[in-house]
Amino acid sequence: MMNTPLLLTDLIERAEVYFPTKKVISRTSSGVHTFTYKEIVQRTRRLASALSCLGVEEGTKVGTLAWNHHRHLEAYFAIPCIGAVLHTINFRLSPQHIAYIVNHARDEVLLIDKDLLPLVEAIKDQIPHVKAFIILSEEEVETELKPSYSYEKFIEQGDPAFQFTKELDENAPAGMCYTSATTGNPKGVMYSHRGIVLHSYALGLADTTALSEKDVAMPVVPMFHVNAWGLPFAATWFGTTQVLPGPYFTPEILATLIEEHRVTITAGVPTIWNGLLQEIERKDYNLSSLRGVLCGGSAAPKGMIRAYEEKHGIPFMHAYGMTETSPLAIIASEKSSLGELNQEEKISIKAKQGILVPGLQMKIVGKDGEVAWDGKEMGELLLRGPWIASQYENDERTLGSFKDGWLYTGDVVTIDEEGYIQVVDRTKDLIKSGGEWISSVDIENAIMAHEGVFEAAVVAIPHEQWHERPVACVVLKEGYHEKVSKKDLYEFLTPQFAKWWLPDEIVFLNEIPKTSVGKFLKRTLRDEIQALFQQS
Ligand code: ADP
């Protein structure tokens, strides 16, 4: 067979040739704007051309601090299609971490949304390698960052017929993203053209997300979080209509976008879908266009899956991945060989993370080697494949996570007879009580299935006799504060767990602290709760 390179240039040019009239709908601070792919690709060529004139060339790192919108999409292609590296920056990180990753990546140009300018202005003296700042706005913007350009003016000078670089190596870096670490600085993961293209194929498989030209896809997951799970790349390639929800969206804005633009598939972390669920229970929307709510990043609670599927008739897709895995690695889908399943069995399958995506390999290693496929024995998940990272960029922590050609995910899982994987916990969040493991995720999911509970997180507190014991932190839904007591929750949990799994204490909170991508911030919560219990 021919060994033709897999390049992002082919993805965007396909959209231009086959789908010039298909749409990208972009919500920005100035309203909702619609572009055709023809316009998007022309604007992308202009941006690529203007960046080249600025001196961006093969290997140059270009950072973005931006929401999900059309300009960010243009950057997604313009930068790698001239051989430069698209470095999407999580703007919710602390200023120190943002400065660290801009410097660690050696970003030379930054593309910044207007409302995020103060974040960069605050660290401007700490990022000496950055030679130019492009403000993603229509108009000129006053800023302390120099030299700066306003995006629309900047691309106006670019050539709309600019030719993307064709002579790229498919293994050359196209993008990079930093993942938060338990302690210390974020770790950088580099994505190659080849990895992104193969991952895009994976998103199109009928038994994964089946993303296709006929879809209207709305990635709610930020474009800085593992490339919005690769959706903008695949959607552009396939000619899928894209709806980009822009800045400061609320559940109401998301529901309205789905309704108005007949979104068929959308993607985000469980906290987003929990918020949307409250909204659609509050007010009627017509969300009948949805064929899939893709959920990953942390475990989707069974109660939430049930509410979407049974109450609202919205199909739920549970998937697992990491920054290091591009991210799609595991996805829940019903195998036909399981025969006719009743509703409860279907929900149970969706509550697991699913089976390995074709193209990848896995191993689950426990205390005594690979675990049995019995749904019980726990082990760490190891992954390898063409869209799995092989290292962290210039980081000695590579040694801890990449060994013998495998990525050690740090996630403890079980696998059942059919190959369905269930994430039990992150290694560091498992609770060790009396020499046995307790899964914080299992208890959280059980509590969140209670009708009065908005969210719940379970963490360990030290215990003299048992080493660690679980404590549940619970946020009640509005209107339930008077109605739900600790006793009610214990009565609800008791039939579901062995006695020693039940939390020693249930603490009611107003909010669970979250990470920059909306996951429970277990570390902070653990510290707070441990301090609370030490005092008392
Ligand atoms: P961060 O480390 O900053 O949270 P990632 O998005 O890379 O960034 O997180 C990957 C981790 O998220 C995985 O290692 C796993 O612990 C967790 N995760 C992802 N998807 C799921 C899922 N469906 N169920 C449970 N945990 C998940």
Coordinates of C-alpha atoms and ligand atoms in Angstrom, one line a residue:
M1 CA 0.0 0.0 0.0
M2 CA 1.0 3.6 -0.5
N3 CA 2.5 5.3 2.5
T4 CA 0.7 8.6 2.1
P5 CA 0.9 11.0 5.1
L6 CA -2.1 11.6 7.3
L7 CA -2.2 15.4 7.6
L8 CA -4.7 18.0 8.9
T9 CA -4.4 19.9 5.6
D10 CA -6.5 17.1 4.0
L11 CA -9.2 17.5 6.7
I12 CA -9.9 21.1 6.1
E13 CA -9.5 20.9 2.3
R14 CA -12.1 18.2 2.2
A15 CA -14.6 20.5 3.9
E16 CA -13.8 23.2 1.4
V17 CA -14.3 20.9 -1.6
Y18 CA -17.3 18.8 -0.6
F19 CA -19.2 20.9 2.0
P20 CA -18.7 24.6 1.1
T21 CA -22.3 25.4 2.0
K22 CA -22.5 23.5 5.3
K23 CA -22.5 25.7 8.4
V24 CA -20.5 26.6 11.4
I25 CA -22.7 28.4 13.9
S26 CA -20.6 30.4 16.4
R27 CA -21.8 32.2 19.5
T28 CA -19.5 35.0 20.5
S29 CA -19.7 38.0 22.8
S30 CA -21.4 39.9 20.0
G31 CA -24.1 37.3 19.3
V32 CA -24.6 34.1 17.2
H33 CA -23.0 34.2 13.8
T34 CA -23.3 31.7 10.9
F35 CA -20.4 30.9 8.5
T36 CA -20.2 28.5 5.6
Y37 CA -17.3 26.1 5.5
K38 CA -16.3 28.0 2.3
E39 CA -16.0 31.1 4.4
I40 CA -14.3 29.4 7.3
V41 CA -11.7 27.8 5.1
Q42 CA -11.0 31.1 3.3
R43 CA -10.6 32.8 6.7
T44 CA -8.3 30.0 7.8
R45 CA -6.1 30.4 4.7
R46 CA -6.0 34.2 5.5
L47 CA -5.0 33.5 9.1
A48 CA -2.3 30.9 7.9
S49 CA -0.9 33.4 5.5
A50 CA -0.9 36.3 8.0
L51 CA 0.8 34.1 10.6
S52 CA 3.4 33.1 8.0
C53 CA 4.1 36.8 7.3
L54 CA 4.6 37.3 11.1
G55 CA 7.3 34.7 11.0
V56 CA 5.4 31.6 12.2
E57 CA 6.9 28.6 10.6
E58 CA 7.3 24.9 11.0
G59 CA 7.7 24.0 14.7
T60 CA 6.7 27.5 16.0
K61 CA 4.4 27.1 19.0
V62 CA 1.3 29.3 18.9
G63 CA -0.8 29.4 22.0
T64 CA -4.6 30.1 22.2
L65 CA -6.6 31.3 25.2
A66 CA -10.1 31.2 23.8
W67 CA -13.6 29.9 24.2
N68 CA -15.3 27.7 21.6
H69 CA -16.0 29.8 18.6
H70 CA -15.3 30.1 14.9
R71 CA -12.0 32.1 15.3
H72 CA -10.7 29.3 17.5
L73 CA -11.7 26.8 14.9
E74 CA -9.8 28.7 12.3
A75 CA -6.7 28.7 14.5
Y76 CA -7.2 24.9 15.0
F77 CA -6.4 24.4 11.3
A78 CA -4.4 27.5 10.3
I79 CA -1.6 26.8 12.8
P80 CA -0.9 23.1 12.1
C81 CA -1.5 23.5 8.4
I82 CA 1.6 25.7 8.1
G83 CA 3.5 23.2 10.2
A84 CA 3.3 25.2 13.5
V85 CA 2.0 23.8 16.7
L86 CA -1.4 24.7 18.1
H87 CA -1.1 25.0 21.9
T88 CA -4.5 25.3 23.4
I89 CA -4.2 26.8 26.9
N90 CA -6.6 26.2 29.8
F91 CA -7.4 29.7 30.8
R92 CA -9.0 28.5 34.0
L93 CA -5.6 27.6 35.4
S94 CA -3.8 29.8 37.9
P95 CA -1.7 32.7 36.5
Q96 CA 1.4 30.9 37.7
H97 CA 0.5 27.7 35.8
I98 CA -0.5 29.7 32.7
A99 CA 2.9 31.4 32.7
Y100 CA 4.6 28.1 33.3
I101 CA 3.0 26.4 30.4
V102 CA 3.5 29.3 28.0
N103 CA 7.2 29.2 28.9
H104 CA 7.5 25.5 29.0
A105 CA 5.9 25.1 25.5
R106 CA 7.9 28.1 24.3
D107 CA 4.9 29.8 22.7
E108 CA 6.0 32.6 20.4
V109 CA 2.5 34.0 19.5
L110 CA -0.6 34.0 21.6
L111 CA -4.2 34.3 20.3
I112 CA -6.4 35.6 23.1
D113 CA -10.1 36.3 23.5
K114 CA -10.8 39.9 24.5
D115 CA -12.3 39.0 27.9
L116 CA -9.3 36.9 28.8
L117 CA -6.8 39.6 28.2
P118 CA -6.4 40.5 31.9
L119 CA -5.1 37.0 32.5
V120 CA -2.2 37.5 30.1
E121 CA -1.6 41.1 31.0
A122 CA -1.0 40.0 34.6
I123 CA 1.8 37.7 33.5
K124 CA 3.2 39.7 30.6
D125 CA 6.6 40.2 32.2
Q126 CA 7.0 36.5 32.9
I127 CA 6.6 35.3 29.3
P128 CA 9.6 36.8 27.4
H129 CA 9.4 34.4 24.4
V130 CA 6.0 35.7 23.2
K131 CA 6.7 38.0 20.3
A132 CA 3.1 38.9 19.3
F133 CA -0.4 38.9 20.7
I134 CA -3.5 38.5 18.5
I135 CA -6.7 39.6 20.1
L136 CA -9.6 37.5 18.9
S137 CA -12.0 40.4 18.2
E138 CA -13.6 42.5 15.5
E139 CA -12.4 45.8 16.7
E140 CA -9.1 47.3 17.9
V141 CA -8.6 46.6 21.6
E142 CA -6.6 48.6 24.1
T143 CA -4.1 46.3 25.8
E144 CA -0.8 46.4 27.6
L145 CA 0.4 43.5 25.5
K146 CA 2.7 44.6 22.7
P147 CA 2.8 44.2 19.8
S148 CA -0.8 43.3 19.5
Y149 CA -3.1 42.9 16.5
S150 CA -6.9 42.6 16.2
Y151 CA -7.8 39.3 14.6
E152 CA -10.1 40.6 11.9
K153 CA -7.7 43.3 10.8
F154 CA -4.9 40.8 11.0
I155 CA -6.5 38.2 8.7
E156 CA -7.7 40.8 6.3
Q157 CA -4.1 41.2 5.2
G158 CA -3.8 37.5 4.7
D159 CA -4.2 35.8 1.3
P160 CA -7.6 34.0 1.0
A161 CA -6.0 31.6 -1.6
F162 CA -2.9 30.8 0.5
Q163 CA -1.7 27.3 0.1
F164 CA -1.2 25.1 3.2
T165 CA 2.1 23.4 3.6
K166 CA 1.9 20.0 1.9
E167 CA 5.4 18.7 2.7
L168 CA 4.8 17.9 6.3
D169 CA 5.8 14.8 8.2
E170 CA 2.7 13.1 9.5
N171 CA 4.6 12.5 12.8
A172 CA 5.3 16.1 13.2
P173 CA 3.6 17.9 16.1
A174 CA 0.3 19.5 15.2
G175 CA -1.0 20.4 18.6
M176 CA -0.3 20.3 22.3
C177 CA -2.3 20.4 25.5
Y178 CA -1.3 20.4 29.2
T179 CA -3.0 18.1 31.7
S180 CA -3.2 19.0 35.3
A181 CA -1.0 16.9 37.6
T182 CA -1.8 15.8 41.2
T183 CA 1.1 17.9 42.4
G184 CA 3.4 20.3 40.7
N185 CA 3.1 21.8 37.3
P186 CA 0.9 20.7 34.4
K187 CA 2.3 18.1 32.0
G188 CA 2.5 18.7 28.3
V189 CA 1.2 16.2 25.7
M190 CA 2.0 16.6 22.0
Y191 CA -0.4 15.5 19.3
S192 CA 0.9 14.5 15.9
H193 CA -0.9 15.1 12.6
R194 CA -1.1 11.3 12.2
G195 CA -2.5 10.9 15.8
I196 CA -5.2 13.5 15.3
V197 CA -6.3 12.1 11.9
L198 CA -6.5 8.5 13.2
H199 CA -8.4 9.7 16.2
S200 CA -10.8 11.5 13.9
Y201 CA -11.5 8.3 12.1
A202 CA -12.2 6.7 15.5
L203 CA -14.9 9.3 16.2
G204 CA -16.6 8.4 12.9
L205 CA -17.0 4.7 13.6
A206 CA -20.6 3.5 13.8
D207 CA -19.9 1.8 17.2
T208 CA -18.2 4.8 18.8
T209 CA -19.8 8.3 18.3
A210 CA -20.7 7.7 14.6
L211 CA -20.0 11.4 13.9
S212 CA -21.1 12.1 10.3
E213 CA -21.9 14.7 7.8
K214 CA -25.5 14.5 8.8
D215 CA -24.9 15.5 12.3
V216 CA -25.1 18.9 14.0
A217 CA -22.3 18.7 16.6
M218 CA -22.0 21.0 19.6
P219 CA -18.8 20.5 21.6
V220 CA -19.5 22.1 25.0
V221 CA -16.2 20.6 26.3
P222 CA -13.7 23.5 26.0
M223 CA -11.5 23.7 22.9
F224 CA -8.6 23.8 25.4
H225 CA -9.6 20.5 27.0
V226 CA -8.0 17.8 24.8
N227 CA -9.0 19.6 21.6
A228 CA -12.7 19.6 22.6
W229 CA -12.2 15.8 22.5
G230 CA -11.1 16.0 18.8
L231 CA -14.6 17.0 17.6
P232 CA -13.7 20.1 15.7
F233 CA -11.1 18.2 13.7
A234 CA -13.4 15.3 12.9
A235 CA -16.5 17.4 12.3
T236 CA -14.6 19.7 9.8
W237 CA -13.3 16.6 7.9
F238 CA -16.7 15.0 7.7
G239 CA -18.5 18.3 6.8
T240 CA -20.6 18.1 10.0
T241 CA -22.5 21.2 10.9
Q242 CA -20.8 22.7 14.0
V243 CA -22.4 24.7 16.8
L244 CA -19.8 26.4 19.0
P245 CA -21.4 27.6 22.2
G246 CA -18.9 30.5 22.9
P247 CA -18.2 32.3 26.2
Y248 CA -20.0 32.2 29.6
F249 CA -22.8 29.8 28.5
T250 CA -25.4 28.7 30.9
P251 CA -27.6 25.6 30.8
E252 CA -30.4 27.8 29.4
I253 CA -28.1 29.0 26.6
L254 CA -27.1 25.4 25.8
A255 CA -30.7 24.2 25.8
T256 CA -31.7 27.0 23.5
L257 CA -28.8 26.4 21.1
I258 CA -29.7 22.7 20.9
E259 CA -33.4 23.5 20.2
E260 CA -32.8 26.3 17.7
H261 CA -30.0 24.6 15.7
R262 CA -31.4 21.0 16.0
V263 CA -28.1 19.7 17.5
T264 CA -27.8 16.0 17.1
I265 CA -24.7 15.3 19.2
T266 CA -23.1 17.3 22.0
A267 CA -20.2 16.6 24.3
G268 CA -19.1 17.6 27.8
V269 CA -18.3 16.6 31.4
P270 CA -21.0 15.3 33.8
T271 CA -21.3 18.7 35.6
I272 CA -22.5 20.3 32.3
W273 CA -25.1 17.6 31.8
N274 CA -26.2 17.8 35.4
G275 CA -26.8 21.5 34.9
L276 CA -28.6 21.0 31.7
L277 CA -30.8 18.3 33.3
Q278 CA -32.0 20.8 36.0
E279 CA -32.8 23.3 33.2
I280 CA -34.8 20.9 31.1
E281 CA -36.7 19.8 34.2
R282 CA -37.5 23.5 35.0
K283 CA -38.6 24.5 31.5
D284 CA -39.8 22.7 28.4
Y285 CA -37.5 22.6 25.4
N286 CA -37.7 20.6 22.2
L287 CA -34.5 18.6 22.3
S288 CA -35.8 15.8 20.1
S289 CA -33.0 16.3 17.6
L290 CA -30.4 14.9 20.0
R291 CA -29.2 11.4 19.2
G292 CA -26.4 11.5 21.7
V293 CA -25.1 13.3 24.7
L294 CA -21.5 12.3 24.9
C295 CA -20.2 12.4 28.5
G296 CA -16.7 11.8 29.8
G297 CA -14.0 13.3 31.9
S298 CA -15.3 11.7 35.0
A299 CA -17.9 9.0 35.7
A300 CA -21.4 9.7 34.6
P301 CA -23.7 9.0 37.5
K302 CA -26.3 6.3 36.7
G303 CA -29.1 8.4 38.1
M304 CA -28.3 11.1 35.6
I305 CA -28.1 8.6 32.7
R306 CA -31.5 7.3 33.7
A307 CA -33.1 10.7 33.8
Y308 CA -31.8 11.6 30.3
E309 CA -32.8 8.3 28.8
E310 CA -36.1 7.5 30.6
K311 CA -37.6 10.8 31.5
H312 CA -36.4 12.9 28.5
G313 CA -35.8 10.2 25.8
I314 CA -32.3 11.6 25.2
P315 CA -29.7 8.9 24.4
F316 CA -26.7 9.1 26.6
M317 CA -23.1 8.1 25.5
H318 CA -20.6 7.4 28.2
A319 CA -17.0 7.5 27.2
Y320 CA -13.6 7.5 28.8
G321 CA -10.4 9.2 27.9
M322 CA -7.5 11.4 29.0
T323 CA -5.4 14.3 27.7
E324 CA -2.8 11.6 27.0
T325 CA -5.2 9.5 24.8
S326 CA -6.5 12.3 22.4
P327 CA -8.9 11.4 24.3
L328 CA -11.3 8.7 23.0
A329 CA -10.2 5.3 24.3
I330 CA -13.3 3.6 25.7
I331 CA -17.0 4.0 24.9
A332 CA -20.1 2.3 26.1
S333 CA -22.3 0.7 23.4
E334 CA -24.6 -2.3 23.6
K335 CA -23.2 -5.3 21.9
S336 CA -25.8 -7.1 19.8
S337 CA -24.4 -10.4 21.1
L338 CA -25.9 -9.5 24.5
G339 CA -29.4 -10.2 23.0
E340 CA -32.5 -8.3 23.9
L341 CA -31.8 -6.1 26.9
N342 CA -34.4 -4.6 29.2
Q343 CA -34.2 -1.0 30.1
E344 CA -32.4 -1.5 33.4
E345 CA -29.7 -3.6 31.7
K346 CA -29.2 -1.0 29.1
I347 CA -28.8 1.7 31.7
S348 CA -26.3 -0.5 33.6
I349 CA -24.2 -0.9 30.5
K350 CA -24.2 2.9 29.8
A351 CA -23.1 3.5 33.4
K352 CA -19.9 1.6 32.7
Q353 CA -17.3 3.4 30.7
G354 CA -17.6 0.8 27.9
I355 CA -15.3 -1.3 25.6
L356 CA -12.0 -0.4 24.0
V357 CA -12.2 1.6 20.8
P358 CA -10.9 -0.3 17.7
G359 CA -7.3 0.6 17.0
L360 CA -6.1 0.6 20.6
Q361 CA -4.7 -2.0 22.9
M362 CA -5.1 -2.4 26.6
K363 CA -4.0 -4.3 29.7
I364 CA -5.4 -4.2 33.2
V365 CA -2.8 -5.0 35.7
G366 CA -3.5 -5.9 39.3
K367 CA -1.4 -7.1 42.3
D368 CA -0.9 -10.5 40.7
G369 CA -0.6 -9.6 37.0
E370 CA -3.4 -9.1 34.5
V371 CA -6.9 -9.2 36.2
A372 CA -9.6 -11.7 35.4
W373 CA -12.5 -10.6 33.2
D374 CA -15.0 -11.0 36.1
G375 CA -16.2 -7.5 36.7
K376 CA -14.6 -7.7 40.2
E377 CA -10.9 -7.9 40.2
M378 CA -9.3 -4.4 40.2
G379 CA -6.2 -3.3 38.3
E380 CA -4.6 -0.3 36.7
L381 CA -5.6 0.4 33.1
L382 CA -2.7 0.5 30.6
L383 CA -3.2 1.7 27.1
R384 CA -1.3 1.9 23.8
G385 CA -2.1 2.9 20.3
P386 CA -1.5 5.4 17.5
W387 CA -3.4 8.2 19.3
I388 CA -1.9 7.6 22.7
A389 CA 0.9 9.9 23.8
S390 CA 4.3 8.3 24.2
Q391 CA 5.7 10.8 26.7
Y392 CA 5.2 14.2 28.4
E393 CA 7.1 17.0 26.8
N394 CA 10.5 17.6 28.4
D395 CA 9.3 16.3 31.7
E396 CA 10.9 13.7 33.9
R397 CA 7.4 12.6 35.0
T398 CA 7.3 10.7 31.7
L399 CA 9.2 7.9 33.6
G400 CA 6.4 7.4 36.0
S401 CA 3.6 7.1 33.4
F402 CA 5.1 5.6 30.3
K403 CA 6.8 2.2 30.6
D404 CA 7.6 -0.6 28.2
G405 CA 5.5 1.0 25.5
W406 CA 2.4 1.4 27.6
L407 CA 0.7 4.5 29.1
Y408 CA -0.1 3.8 32.8
T409 CA -3.4 5.7 33.2
G410 CA -3.4 5.9 37.0
D411 CA -7.1 4.7 36.8
V412 CA -8.2 1.6 38.7
V413 CA -10.8 -0.4 36.7
T414 CA -12.6 -3.7 36.5
I415 CA -13.5 -5.6 33.3
D416 CA -16.4 -7.9 33.0
E417 CA -16.9 -11.1 30.9
E418 CA -18.0 -9.1 27.9
G419 CA -15.1 -6.7 28.0
Y420 CA -16.9 -3.7 29.6
I421 CA -14.6 -1.7 31.6
Q422 CA -15.7 0.2 34.7
V423 CA -13.5 2.9 36.3
V424 CA -13.5 2.2 40.0
D425 CA -11.4 5.3 40.9
R426 CA -8.3 7.2 40.2
T427 CA -5.5 5.5 42.1
K428 CA -5.1 8.4 44.3
D429 CA -8.8 8.7 45.2
L430 CA -9.4 5.1 46.2
I431 CA -10.2 4.8 49.9
K432 CA -8.4 2.1 51.8
S433 CA -10.4 0.9 54.7
G434 CA -9.2 -2.1 56.8
G435 CA -6.9 -3.3 54.0
E436 CA -9.8 -3.3 51.4
W437 CA -10.5 -0.7 48.7
I438 CA -13.7 1.4 48.7
S439 CA -14.6 3.1 45.4
S440 CA -15.5 6.8 46.0
V441 CA -17.1 6.9 42.6
D442 CA -19.5 4.1 43.4
I443 CA -20.8 5.8 46.5
E444 CA -21.0 9.2 44.8
N445 CA -23.0 7.7 42.0
A446 CA -25.4 6.0 44.4
I447 CA -25.9 9.3 46.4
M448 CA -26.4 11.3 43.2
A449 CA -29.3 8.9 42.2
H450 CA -31.3 10.4 45.1
E451 CA -33.9 12.8 43.8
G452 CA -33.0 15.5 46.2
V453 CA -29.2 15.5 45.5
F454 CA -27.6 17.9 43.0
E455 CA -24.1 16.5 43.4
A456 CA -22.0 14.5 45.8
A457 CA -18.3 13.7 46.2
V458 CA -16.8 11.1 48.6
V459 CA -13.3 11.5 50.0
A460 CA -11.2 9.7 52.6
I461 CA -10.4 10.9 56.1
P462 CA -7.6 9.2 58.1
H463 CA -8.8 6.7 60.7
E464 CA -6.8 5.2 63.5
Q465 CA -8.1 1.7 63.3
W466 CA -9.1 1.4 59.6
H467 CA -6.5 3.6 58.0
E468 CA -9.0 5.6 56.0
R469 CA -12.8 6.0 56.0
P470 CA -15.2 7.6 53.5
V471 CA -17.0 10.9 54.1
A472 CA -19.7 12.0 51.7
C473 CA -20.0 15.7 50.8
V474 CA -23.5 16.4 49.4
V475 CA -25.1 19.4 47.7
L476 CA -28.8 19.3 47.7
K477 CA -31.0 20.6 44.9
E478 CA -32.9 23.8 45.5
G479 CA -36.1 23.2 47.4
Y480 CA -34.8 20.0 49.1
H481 CA -32.9 21.5 52.0
E482 CA -35.8 21.1 54.4
K483 CA -36.9 17.7 52.9
V484 CA -33.7 15.6 52.9
S485 CA -31.8 14.7 56.1
K486 CA -28.7 12.7 56.7
K487 CA -30.9 9.9 58.0
D488 CA -32.8 9.9 54.7
L489 CA -29.6 9.5 52.7
Y490 CA -28.3 6.7 55.0
E491 CA -31.6 4.9 54.6
F492 CA -31.3 5.3 50.8
L493 CA -27.7 4.0 50.8
T494 CA -27.9 1.2 53.3
P495 CA -29.6 -1.4 51.1
Q496 CA -27.1 -0.7 48.2
F497 CA -23.8 -1.3 50.0
A498 CA -21.9 -3.5 52.4
K499 CA -22.0 -1.9 55.8
W500 CA -18.3 -1.0 55.8
W501 CA -18.7 0.9 52.6
L502 CA -21.2 3.4 54.1
P503 CA -19.7 6.8 54.7
D504 CA -18.8 7.5 58.3
E505 CA -20.3 11.0 57.9
I506 CA -22.4 12.9 55.5
V507 CA -21.6 16.6 55.3
F508 CA -23.9 19.1 53.5
L509 CA -22.1 21.7 51.4
N510 CA -23.3 24.6 49.2
E511 CA -20.9 23.6 46.4
I512 CA -18.3 20.9 45.6
P513 CA -15.0 22.5 44.6
K514 CA -14.3 21.8 40.9
T515 CA -11.2 21.6 38.7
S516 CA -10.6 24.0 35.8
V517 CA -12.5 21.6 33.6
G518 CA -15.4 21.0 35.8
K519 CA -14.4 17.8 37.6
F520 CA -14.7 17.4 41.4
L521 CA -11.5 18.8 42.9
K522 CA -11.0 15.9 45.3
R523 CA -7.6 17.1 46.5
T524 CA -9.0 20.4 47.9
L525 CA -12.1 18.8 49.2
R526 CA -10.1 16.1 51.0
D527 CA -7.9 18.8 52.7
E528 CA -11.0 20.8 53.7
I529 CA -12.8 17.8 55.1
Q530 CA -9.8 16.4 56.8
A531 CA -9.2 19.8 58.5
L532 CA -12.9 19.9 59.5
F533 CA -12.7 16.5 61.2
Q534 CA -9.4 17.3 62.9
Q535 CA -11.0 20.3 64.5
S536 CA -14.0 18.4 65.7
Ligands
ADP1 P1 -7.3 16.0 34.3 O1 -6.2 15.1 34.7 O2 -6.9 17.5 34.3 O3 -8.6 15.7 34.9 P2 -8.0 14.7 31.9 O4 -9.1 15.2 31.2 O5 -6.8 14.2 31.1 O6 -7.4 15.8 32.8 O7 -8.4 13.6 32.8 C1 -8.4 12.2 32.6 C2 -8.9 11.4 33.7 O8 -10.3 11.6 33.8 C3 -8.8 9.9 33.5 O9 -7.5 9.5 33.9 C4 -9.9 9.4 34.5 O10 -9.5 9.4 35.8 C5 -11.0 10.5 34.4 N1 -12.0 10.1 33.4 C6 -12.2 10.4 32.1 N2 -13.3 9.9 31.6 C7 -13.9 9.2 32.7 C8 -15.1 8.4 32.8 N3 -16.0 8.3 31.8 N4 -15.4 7.9 34.0 C9 -14.5 8.0 35.0 N5 -13.4 8.7 35.0 C10 -13.1 9.3 33.8

